[in-house]
């Protein structure tokens, strides 16, 4: 009996010592990243022989058969899903913040456009002032510089995001390689019944990181070997892995050439940023630049500079990457337009809102019954039932602005730079004699002169027209605001989503730690309990030893 008692006490002492070692390891490793709480697994020793005491339980003691990690696969799955969602938000967020900060830096494109409109208004009040002309051209140069600078920032932003994506792909490949390397080591350790916990902790830590990059699925065999699948492809199998390759179009393929669908992680969100979001912002900026070049040049070509030359471009370039000011001499800025000043159309009794047929006696040249007048290639049909006022309305549709002076009884045609065509004005009768009736026959098309603001007025009207941007329906200021709003709204949306997703990630982490993490208080209580059990087993051993000594003495 005493021998059995010693055996029971010995097995208990060994089991409690091992359990205390595990608890101590938990306490000392609690702060290590990725460490999983471990626990000793007890099993009863196998009984040997028949029970010699039929009315009693023949105790055979127990032993520690394994040291296991305390882990929940379900909680791991939930945590890794939340990790992927969080990283999908975080990955493009920094790049968007940099872009928004650059666009809002002083002086911004919006403030430069405001300065440009202010400078144009001042120039319209004194169109021949070379100082004001120089200032306005400098303000326009500032607008083009800012557009190019913003375009360059977007290109740089794209380069950085692409580098970020490449770095993450490289890191994913490192993780896949490490996972493949762990497989045979874990299988060998399981086969030899040696400790695998440290390797399993390392594997779980790698899987946590990889799940932040793309959605993964794992399959663990009883041997301990694990396969990893993602995007419809097997990436880790046995001791080998499929390397991820970043293509020029930002797609990702495996070594076998299979396209990898990157979902719910930083890789997919960076691909979307590079292929969809950022090109969308660049398209908005480029649309503004192209429309500025096209629309402004169309108006400027039809006006004349102080040097008497027309037909010049005010802006050069093809888009946001190269838009620039085309002129260097402020005298070349076209501010005036061509005009035709008609001769007096009639006597002081001429009434402009009465039909021509009733005004024959008051007209210098009575009108024929009808005819067609051609102005800048546009045919205008008329009859003697038209009045001078109604004819002015028809003329305004032919690329000119027509006006009538009731005092001098003269009609003036001014070239409208907002309508495409040559800068000068041509008037001829296809039939009838309206050009003579209106006093326009043989009158020359001449420049308005240094004080004329026709071209500047047209430019001012244009810069407040809804013909700009990628849609061709916004003012320049609205197009810039649209771009800033698009970036700002997207960033705000990401920040709001981040708050929600990070809260979910924190909850998932807390739930997982409640199972797998180490509680110092709990482990200290466990150590105390084990110490007490150890002491109890030691007392049994002491009592058995004393009994055995007594028996030996009796035999002597």
XYZ file of C-alpha atoms in Angstrom:
556
model
C 0.000 0.000 0.000
C 2.753 2.475 0.861
C 4.519 1.713 -2.413
C 1.351 2.537 -4.333
C 0.929 5.685 -2.309
C 4.432 6.747 -3.240
C 3.686 6.086 -6.897
C 0.463 8.114 -6.700
C 2.227 10.968 -4.932
C 5.089 10.896 -7.421
C 2.831 11.100 -10.444
C 0.887 13.931 -8.803
C 4.094 15.824 -8.027
C 5.316 15.475 -11.620
C 1.938 16.559 -13.053
C 1.619 19.618 -10.772
C 5.220 20.638 -11.489
C 4.611 20.520 -15.250
C 1.357 22.427 -14.835
C 3.161 25.089 -12.788
C 5.797 25.329 -15.510
C 3.014 25.992 -18.040
C 1.392 28.646 -15.839
C 4.779 30.309 -15.276
C 5.421 30.292 -19.022
C 2.043 31.962 -19.566
C 2.909 34.687 -17.059
C 6.365 35.406 -18.478
C 5.155 35.314 -22.110
C 1.946 37.320 -21.640
C 3.378 40.436 -23.308
C 4.868 38.605 -26.301
C 3.116 39.409 -29.577
C 1.152 36.439 -30.899
C 1.581 34.283 -27.800
C -1.347 31.952 -27.128
C -2.228 30.874 -23.603
C -1.314 27.243 -22.946
C -2.799 24.684 -20.626
C -1.690 21.269 -19.336
C -3.886 18.344 -20.363
C -4.290 15.670 -17.640
C -5.055 12.017 -18.251
C -5.360 9.080 -15.829
C -2.503 6.603 -15.757
C -3.353 3.216 -17.208
C -4.151 0.630 -14.523
C -1.987 -2.500 -14.316
C -3.270 -5.850 -13.026
C -6.488 -6.677 -11.176
C -7.953 -4.577 -8.421
C -6.791 -6.075 -5.156
C -9.396 -4.229 -3.133
C -12.793 -4.936 -4.700
C -14.662 -2.572 -2.399
C -12.314 0.361 -3.095
C -11.336 2.405 -6.126
C -7.868 1.378 -7.086
C -6.337 4.797 -7.912
C -3.502 4.795 -10.388
C -2.801 8.535 -10.477
C -2.590 10.901 -13.396
C -0.080 12.580 -15.676
C 0.249 15.509 -18.099
C -0.125 14.053 -21.558
C -0.001 17.283 -23.578
C 0.485 21.030 -23.382
C -2.128 22.604 -25.637
C -2.817 26.105 -26.850
C -6.210 27.574 -25.960
C -7.508 28.770 -29.344
C -10.907 29.287 -31.036
C -10.969 28.796 -34.803
C -14.293 30.645 -35.042
C -12.944 33.707 -33.239
C -9.830 33.630 -35.444
C -12.044 33.641 -38.548
C -14.097 36.594 -37.281
C -10.990 38.563 -36.305
C -9.313 38.008 -39.657
C -12.420 39.104 -41.560
C -12.547 42.329 -39.529
C -8.792 42.760 -40.062
C -9.274 42.596 -43.843
C -12.056 45.184 -43.702
C -9.951 47.538 -41.587
C -6.899 47.265 -43.848
C -9.067 47.813 -46.937
C -9.979 51.206 -45.505
C -6.569 52.145 -44.146
C -4.531 51.299 -47.265
C -5.790 54.118 -49.572
C -6.577 56.544 -46.747
C -3.057 57.923 -46.400
C -2.743 58.507 -50.135
C -6.064 60.371 -50.213
C -5.015 62.511 -47.243
C -1.814 63.508 -49.070
C -3.785 64.376 -52.208
C -6.374 66.421 -50.323
C -3.667 68.270 -48.399
C -1.829 69.166 -51.607
C -4.988 70.391 -53.321
C -5.915 72.553 -50.320
C -2.431 74.053 -49.890
C -2.136 77.787 -50.366
C -2.496 79.191 -52.931
C -5.137 76.715 -54.029
C -6.491 76.386 -57.552
C -9.816 77.813 -56.369
C -8.127 80.950 -54.959
C -6.094 81.409 -58.147
C -9.300 81.320 -60.219
C -10.802 83.970 -57.950
C -7.722 86.157 -58.453
C -8.018 85.649 -62.205
C -11.622 86.876 -62.278
C -10.702 89.885 -60.142
C -7.796 90.759 -62.438
C -9.998 90.452 -65.539
C -12.598 92.807 -64.056
C -9.902 95.399 -63.369
C -8.531 95.015 -66.895
C -11.981 95.470 -68.428
C -12.122 98.918 -66.799
C -8.785 99.920 -68.354
C -8.008 97.523 -71.228
C -4.932 99.324 -72.568
C -3.062 99.459 -69.227
C 0.053 97.323 -69.693
C 0.478 96.895 -65.923
C -3.013 95.433 -65.564
C -2.436 93.268 -68.609
C 0.793 91.942 -67.081
C -0.976 91.258 -63.781
C -3.813 89.391 -65.508
C -1.389 87.247 -67.512
C 0.510 86.461 -64.310
C -2.747 85.393 -62.665
C -3.587 83.171 -65.622
C -0.076 81.731 -65.446
C -0.739 80.980 -61.785
C -3.869 79.029 -62.722
C -2.010 76.935 -65.308
C 0.918 76.383 -62.919
C -1.460 75.162 -60.233
C -3.217 72.780 -62.622
C 0.119 71.297 -63.722
C 1.285 71.084 -60.110
C -1.909 69.259 -59.096
C -1.514 66.905 -62.045
C 2.097 66.224 -61.026
C 0.941 65.558 -57.463
C -1.591 63.024 -58.762
C 1.129 61.329 -60.798
C 3.361 61.240 -57.713
C 0.437 59.988 -55.639
C -0.073 57.201 -58.139
C 3.621 56.284 -57.979
C 3.516 56.102 -54.190
C 0.313 54.033 -54.166
C 1.796 51.664 -56.738
C 4.935 51.336 -54.605
C 2.758 50.680 -51.568
C 0.889 47.961 -53.459
C 4.169 46.435 -54.619
C 5.568 46.412 -51.080
C 2.453 44.671 -49.790
C 2.643 42.055 -52.547
C 6.291 41.445 -51.621
C 5.349 41.081 -47.954
C 2.520 38.689 -48.856
C 5.049 36.554 -50.744
C 7.338 36.512 -47.711
C 4.431 35.349 -45.532
C 3.423 32.646 -48.019
C 7.017 31.414 -48.096
C 7.208 31.297 -44.305
C 3.904 29.411 -44.096
C 5.155 26.879 -46.626
C 8.390 26.505 -44.646
C 6.477 25.884 -41.410
C 4.452 23.002 -42.855
C 7.152 20.262 -42.855
C 8.528 21.450 -39.517
C 5.126 21.204 -37.856
C 4.397 17.818 -39.450
C 7.741 16.500 -38.216
C 7.158 17.829 -34.696
C 3.677 16.270 -34.545
C 5.089 12.957 -35.723
C 7.845 13.062 -33.086
C 5.435 14.239 -30.358
C 7.558 17.336 -29.683
C 6.256 20.800 -28.839
C 4.633 22.617 -31.792
C 3.031 25.507 -29.901
C 5.641 28.137 -30.760
C 5.425 27.249 -34.464
C 1.616 27.277 -34.364
C 1.693 30.728 -32.730
C 4.033 31.920 -35.482
C 1.695 30.491 -38.134
C -1.362 32.161 -36.646
C 0.473 35.474 -36.456
C 1.395 35.196 -40.149
C -2.197 34.335 -41.057
C -3.442 37.394 -39.127
C -1.144 39.642 -41.150
C -1.944 37.976 -44.474
C -5.696 38.296 -43.861
C -5.250 42.068 -43.740
C -4.042 41.944 -47.353
C -6.579 39.615 -48.942
C -9.323 37.228 -47.973
C -7.890 33.765 -47.299
C -9.202 30.293 -46.516
C -7.179 27.656 -44.695
C -7.426 23.890 -44.392
C -5.485 22.137 -41.597
C -4.871 18.399 -41.773
C -4.572 16.099 -38.711
C -0.856 15.929 -39.468
C -0.631 19.674 -38.771
C -0.044 20.570 -42.425
C -2.001 23.583 -43.674
C -3.017 24.730 -47.167
C -3.930 28.350 -47.953
C -6.361 29.460 -50.657
C -7.140 33.005 -51.850
C -8.943 34.457 -54.839
C -9.780 31.051 -56.245
C -6.189 29.743 -56.164
C -4.208 27.505 -53.833
C -1.276 29.587 -52.660
C 0.314 27.243 -50.099
C 0.452 23.472 -50.439
C 2.828 21.207 -48.522
C 6.216 22.949 -48.519
C 5.649 25.023 -51.677
C 3.807 28.267 -52.409
C 2.569 30.213 -55.428
C 4.260 33.596 -55.652
C 2.065 36.652 -56.278
C 3.112 38.838 -59.221
C 2.073 42.482 -59.652
C 1.324 43.301 -63.285
C 1.585 46.646 -65.098
C -2.199 47.095 -64.982
C -2.099 46.565 -61.185
C -3.669 43.121 -61.441
C -2.118 40.283 -59.426
C -1.401 36.819 -60.791
C 0.110 33.663 -59.365
C 3.217 31.961 -60.729
C 0.938 29.755 -62.781
C -0.526 32.854 -64.469
C -3.869 32.640 -62.713
C -5.510 35.960 -61.850
C -5.944 36.379 -58.103
C -9.161 38.026 -56.968
C -8.099 40.257 -54.112
C -11.100 40.850 -51.885
C -11.560 42.309 -48.435
C -8.024 43.558 -47.832
C -5.408 46.198 -48.543
C -4.359 44.704 -51.908
C -7.834 44.993 -53.419
C -8.478 48.484 -52.068
C -5.149 49.759 -53.436
C -5.966 48.215 -56.814
C -9.319 50.044 -56.807
C -7.595 53.287 -55.828
C -5.050 52.974 -58.641
C -7.458 51.769 -61.337
C -10.680 53.604 -60.496
C -10.518 56.343 -57.873
C -7.317 58.188 -58.751
C -7.893 58.010 -62.556
C -11.335 59.504 -61.878
C -9.785 62.493 -60.109
C -7.182 62.847 -62.857
C -9.936 62.754 -65.483
C -11.768 65.592 -63.720
C -8.631 67.743 -63.611
C -7.702 66.907 -67.191
C -11.254 67.687 -68.336
C -11.009 71.130 -66.747
C -7.631 71.813 -68.375
C -8.731 70.639 -71.832
C -11.918 72.694 -71.736
C -9.995 75.776 -70.582
C -7.536 75.420 -73.450
C -10.254 74.851 -76.047
C -12.805 77.411 -74.869
C -10.415 80.231 -73.936
C -8.422 79.913 -77.168
C -11.593 79.929 -79.264
C -12.601 83.275 -77.763
C -9.103 84.771 -77.746
C -8.439 83.969 -81.413
C -11.403 86.104 -82.475
C -10.154 89.161 -80.588
C -7.273 91.491 -81.403
C -4.257 92.533 -79.321
C -2.871 96.031 -78.886
C -0.437 95.171 -81.698
C -3.354 94.720 -84.110
C -2.912 90.952 -84.464
C -5.684 88.417 -83.965
C -5.881 84.635 -84.244
C -3.503 83.864 -81.381
C -3.918 81.151 -78.722
C -3.879 82.384 -75.137
C -3.152 78.920 -73.709
C -0.932 76.098 -74.900
C -0.881 72.390 -74.143
C -3.200 69.435 -74.488
C -4.357 68.825 -70.916
C -3.571 69.102 -67.222
C -0.021 67.791 -67.617
C 1.193 70.559 -69.931
C -1.313 73.456 -69.890
C 0.544 76.777 -69.940
C 0.322 80.418 -70.923
C 1.050 80.796 -74.644
C 1.854 84.528 -74.648
C 4.701 86.498 -73.074
C 3.999 90.065 -74.291
C 1.050 91.763 -72.565
C 0.366 93.705 -75.782
C -0.495 90.391 -77.436
C -3.399 89.830 -75.051
C -6.441 90.210 -77.294
C -8.986 92.556 -75.762
C -10.801 94.191 -78.684
C -12.940 92.730 -81.465
C -13.746 93.518 -85.084
C -16.788 95.638 -85.800
C -18.662 97.271 -88.697
C -20.139 100.720 -88.165
C -23.023 101.235 -90.614
C -23.952 104.509 -92.345
C -27.106 106.311 -91.270
C -30.079 104.129 -92.198
C -32.601 106.959 -92.498
C -33.988 110.292 -91.370
C -34.750 111.484 -87.896
C -38.314 110.265 -88.391
C -37.177 106.627 -88.731
C -38.970 104.442 -86.141
C -36.979 101.285 -85.311
C -39.866 99.125 -84.155
C -42.061 99.645 -87.232
C -42.027 97.406 -90.372
C -39.637 98.463 -93.148
C -42.566 98.642 -95.573
C -44.184 101.428 -93.540
C -40.871 103.286 -93.194
C -40.016 103.665 -96.886
C -40.215 107.467 -96.751
C -37.883 107.601 -93.735
C -35.275 105.114 -94.998
C -32.188 106.235 -96.901
C -32.658 103.187 -99.134
C -36.195 101.693 -99.280
C -36.311 97.912 -98.800
C -37.298 95.375 -101.414
C -40.123 92.990 -100.549
C -37.772 90.279 -99.206
C -34.301 88.857 -99.486
C -31.423 87.017 -97.839
C -28.516 88.695 -96.067
C -25.317 86.680 -95.510
C -23.302 87.565 -92.387
C -20.099 85.585 -91.696
C -21.410 82.774 -93.847
C -24.804 82.607 -92.101
C -27.857 83.351 -94.251
C -30.562 85.533 -92.717
C -33.934 85.576 -94.443
C -35.969 88.757 -94.126
C -39.027 90.570 -95.490
C -40.141 94.178 -95.520
C -42.476 93.218 -92.689
C -39.429 93.064 -90.370
C -38.554 96.096 -88.276
C -35.015 97.197 -87.517
C -35.434 95.790 -84.005
C -36.518 92.374 -85.278
C -33.625 92.376 -87.734
C -31.201 93.029 -84.869
C -32.398 89.817 -83.243
C -31.774 87.856 -86.439
C -28.307 89.371 -86.834
C -27.387 88.358 -83.279
C -27.607 84.742 -84.367
C -24.892 85.149 -86.994
C -21.767 85.457 -84.818
C -22.174 89.171 -84.200
C -23.717 91.447 -81.605
C -25.957 93.955 -83.363
C -27.050 97.286 -81.890
C -28.903 100.378 -83.181
C -28.299 103.988 -82.196
C -31.586 105.899 -82.320
C -29.787 109.233 -82.422
C -27.364 108.603 -85.286
C -29.641 105.942 -86.803
C -26.626 103.694 -87.268
C -26.382 99.937 -86.893
C -23.166 98.481 -85.384
C -22.113 94.866 -85.785
C -19.552 93.666 -83.245
C -17.857 90.285 -83.596
C -19.030 87.833 -80.942
C -15.939 85.843 -79.828
C -18.218 83.279 -78.294
C -19.207 82.052 -81.761
C -16.681 80.163 -83.886
C -15.518 81.685 -87.170
C -13.035 84.194 -88.558
C -12.196 87.254 -86.456
C -13.483 89.795 -89.009
C -17.068 90.443 -90.140
C -18.359 89.981 -93.686
C -21.772 91.215 -94.907
C -23.301 90.657 -98.342
C -26.708 90.389 -100.019
C -27.562 86.983 -101.450
C -30.808 88.574 -102.669
C -32.613 91.806 -101.907
C -30.930 94.970 -100.622
C -30.915 94.780 -96.817
C -27.192 95.633 -96.506
C -27.878 98.957 -98.228
C -31.064 99.537 -96.214
C -29.112 99.135 -92.970
C -26.160 101.198 -94.222
C -23.768 98.214 -94.040
C -22.956 97.841 -97.731
C -19.270 98.453 -98.413
C -18.484 99.266 -94.791
C -15.137 97.790 -93.579
C -14.599 95.438 -90.627
C -12.162 97.201 -88.309
C -10.667 96.657 -84.845
C -12.418 98.407 -82.014
C -9.189 100.029 -80.788
C -7.225 100.110 -77.501
C -10.232 101.074 -75.408
C -12.461 98.338 -76.776
C -13.304 95.550 -74.296
C -15.321 93.263 -76.562
C -12.795 90.436 -76.357
C -12.232 90.859 -72.622
C -15.969 90.962 -71.984
C -16.417 87.771 -73.960
C -13.612 86.140 -71.956
C -15.205 87.254 -68.685
C -18.564 85.866 -69.781
C -16.906 82.621 -70.824
C -15.172 82.120 -67.467
C -18.569 82.218 -65.792
C -20.252 79.932 -68.331
C -21.234 76.311 -67.742
C -19.089 74.821 -70.499
C -16.062 73.539 -68.565
C -14.925 70.348 -66.880
C -15.120 66.739 -68.008
C -18.916 67.051 -68.312
C -18.779 70.346 -70.221
C -21.493 71.738 -67.953
C -19.617 73.489 -65.141
C -17.865 76.805 -64.599
C -14.123 76.554 -63.876
C -14.768 77.317 -60.202
C -17.473 74.640 -60.041
C -15.232 72.088 -61.765
C -12.494 72.719 -59.190
C -15.030 72.507 -56.366
C -16.357 69.227 -57.784
C -12.860 67.754 -57.725
C -12.125 68.911 -54.182
C -15.524 67.686 -53.014
C -15.003 64.274 -54.626
C -11.675 63.776 -52.831
C -12.928 65.218 -49.542
C -16.155 63.206 -49.566
C -14.332 59.974 -50.287
C -11.855 60.637 -47.485
C -14.656 61.539 -45.076
C -16.490 58.348 -46.016
C -13.368 56.277 -45.348
C -12.845 57.945 -41.987
C -16.429 57.236 -40.920
C -16.158 53.645 -42.099
C -12.843 53.302 -40.293
C -14.444 54.283 -36.979
C -17.096 51.589 -37.361
C -14.797 48.868 -38.692
C -12.067 49.547 -36.126
C -14.654 49.252 -33.356
C -15.691 45.860 -34.769
C -12.044 44.828 -35.057
C -11.435 45.844 -31.450
C -14.448 43.806 -30.320
C -13.220 40.775 -32.279
C -9.748 41.149 -30.796
C -11.168 41.437 -27.268
C -13.292 38.314 -27.766
C -10.303 36.385 -29.062
C -8.025 37.559 -26.277
C -10.620 36.500 -23.705
C -10.007 32.939 -24.890
C -6.421 32.905 -26.158
C -4.862 35.710 -24.170
C -3.165 35.448 -20.796
C -4.869 36.863 -17.701
C -2.181 37.537 -15.096
C -4.699 37.399 -12.253
C -6.095 34.088 -13.461
C -2.658 32.554 -13.930
C -1.508 33.690 -10.463
C -4.560 32.035 -8.930
C -3.789 28.935 -10.975
C -0.196 28.907 -9.714
C -1.453 29.193 -6.143
C -3.866 26.297 -6.683
C -1.122 24.170 -8.229
C 1.257 24.981 -5.390
C -1.365 23.791 -2.927
C -1.926 20.595 -4.927
C 1.827 20.066 -5.099
C 2.107 20.511 -1.333
C -0.720 18.015 -0.776
C 1.002 15.453 -2.994
C 4.249 16.064 -1.114
C 2.485 15.358 2.198
C 1.161 12.076 0.788
C 4.699 11.152 -0.264
C 6.009 12.040 3.209
C 3.307 10.002 4.952
C 3.919 7.026 2.665
C 7.644 7.308 3.295
C 7.092 7.306 7.062
C 4.795 4.282 6.811
C 7.371 2.439 4.747
C 10.106 3.271 7.271
C 7.966 1.943 10.132
C 7.309 -1.321 8.289
C 11.011 -1.761 7.586
C 11.829 -1.214 11.254
C 9.214 -3.758 12.275
C 10.706 -6.352 9.947
C 14.126 -5.809 11.454
